[in-house]
Each structure stands twice: as C-alpha cells, then as structure tokens.
Amino acid sequence: MIRFLITLILCACALAGLSLMLVKFQPSFFYQTLIFLVFSTAMIYRYLYKIDKPAFFVQLYLLTMAVKLLAYGAYNVFVILEDKAGAAANVVFFMIVYFIFTALEIAFLYRKITRG
C-alpha cells in the first residue's frame, strides 16, 4: 500500500515538473485536477486493496469504475463550464493524468491479486 502511494505521489510530482517545464501547456485547473486525481486514485486503491474475496473484488472494481467515470465526467463538465476558453487543455490534461494513474492502479492491483 505504501509503495503505491509513494509511486503515485512521485508520478504526480514528475507530471507537475514536466508540465511546469512546458510552460505553454499548463491548463487553468492544473493543480485542482492533479490533486483530485491523486486523492481519488489513492482512495479507490486503498478500498480495493483491502478486499480479500476474489469474486467480490471483480464486482467492486467494476462498481468503482462506474462511479469513477460518473464523478470524473461531472468534474470535466464543471471544468468546461468554468473555463470555456481553456476547456480543451484542461480535458486533455485530465485524460493524460487519468490514464497514467489508472494504469498505475491496475499494475499494483494486478501484482496483489496474482500474489494472493
């Protein structure tokens, strides 16, 4: 669990550093999106990590994916309505970070499931 959190935070810091180096591509909701995705990914991983029953794990994982998609969709709609001019940059940044963090989450969960 700690390894995942450290990796997640290091990945977020690397993304922040890379984005700050590319000053032209820094969306208006940069920090809010990064913090929101780090927090939500960590909470979902923590919840899924504690599940011991494989059959229940699959159902819970699918449920968290559905809830996550709804919540992330609502967040993106909010961002688009708040900053129409920078909507494309905000959504592209969100999707990049979302895919990176989801891949990280899946990799760590896969390691846990295959070991147990």
Phi, psi and omega in degrees: 000315180295321179300319179296314181298318179295316179296319179297315181292319177296321177295318178296319178294321178295318177296319179295315179297318178296319180291324178291329176290326177264072188303333181293333181247079173225102183294161183293332178257036184300301184291321179298316180294315181297315180294317179300315182289323177296312182296312183292320178296319179295319180293318180294318179297316180300317181293316181288330181295329183277354180283130181255343183266117183300319181294320178290328180300315182297315179296317180293322178297316178296321177296316179295326177295318179295315179295320180297317179296320178294314180295317180292325175296317177297319178298316180294323176297317178300314181297318180296318180290328180284325183223083183293326181291323181258020184298317182298314180296319180295316182289320177297316178298317179301313182294321178298310181294320179301312181294321179295312182291324178292320176297320177296315179298315180296318180299315180290321177293323179297318178298320180293316183293317182288333176285319185279000000 
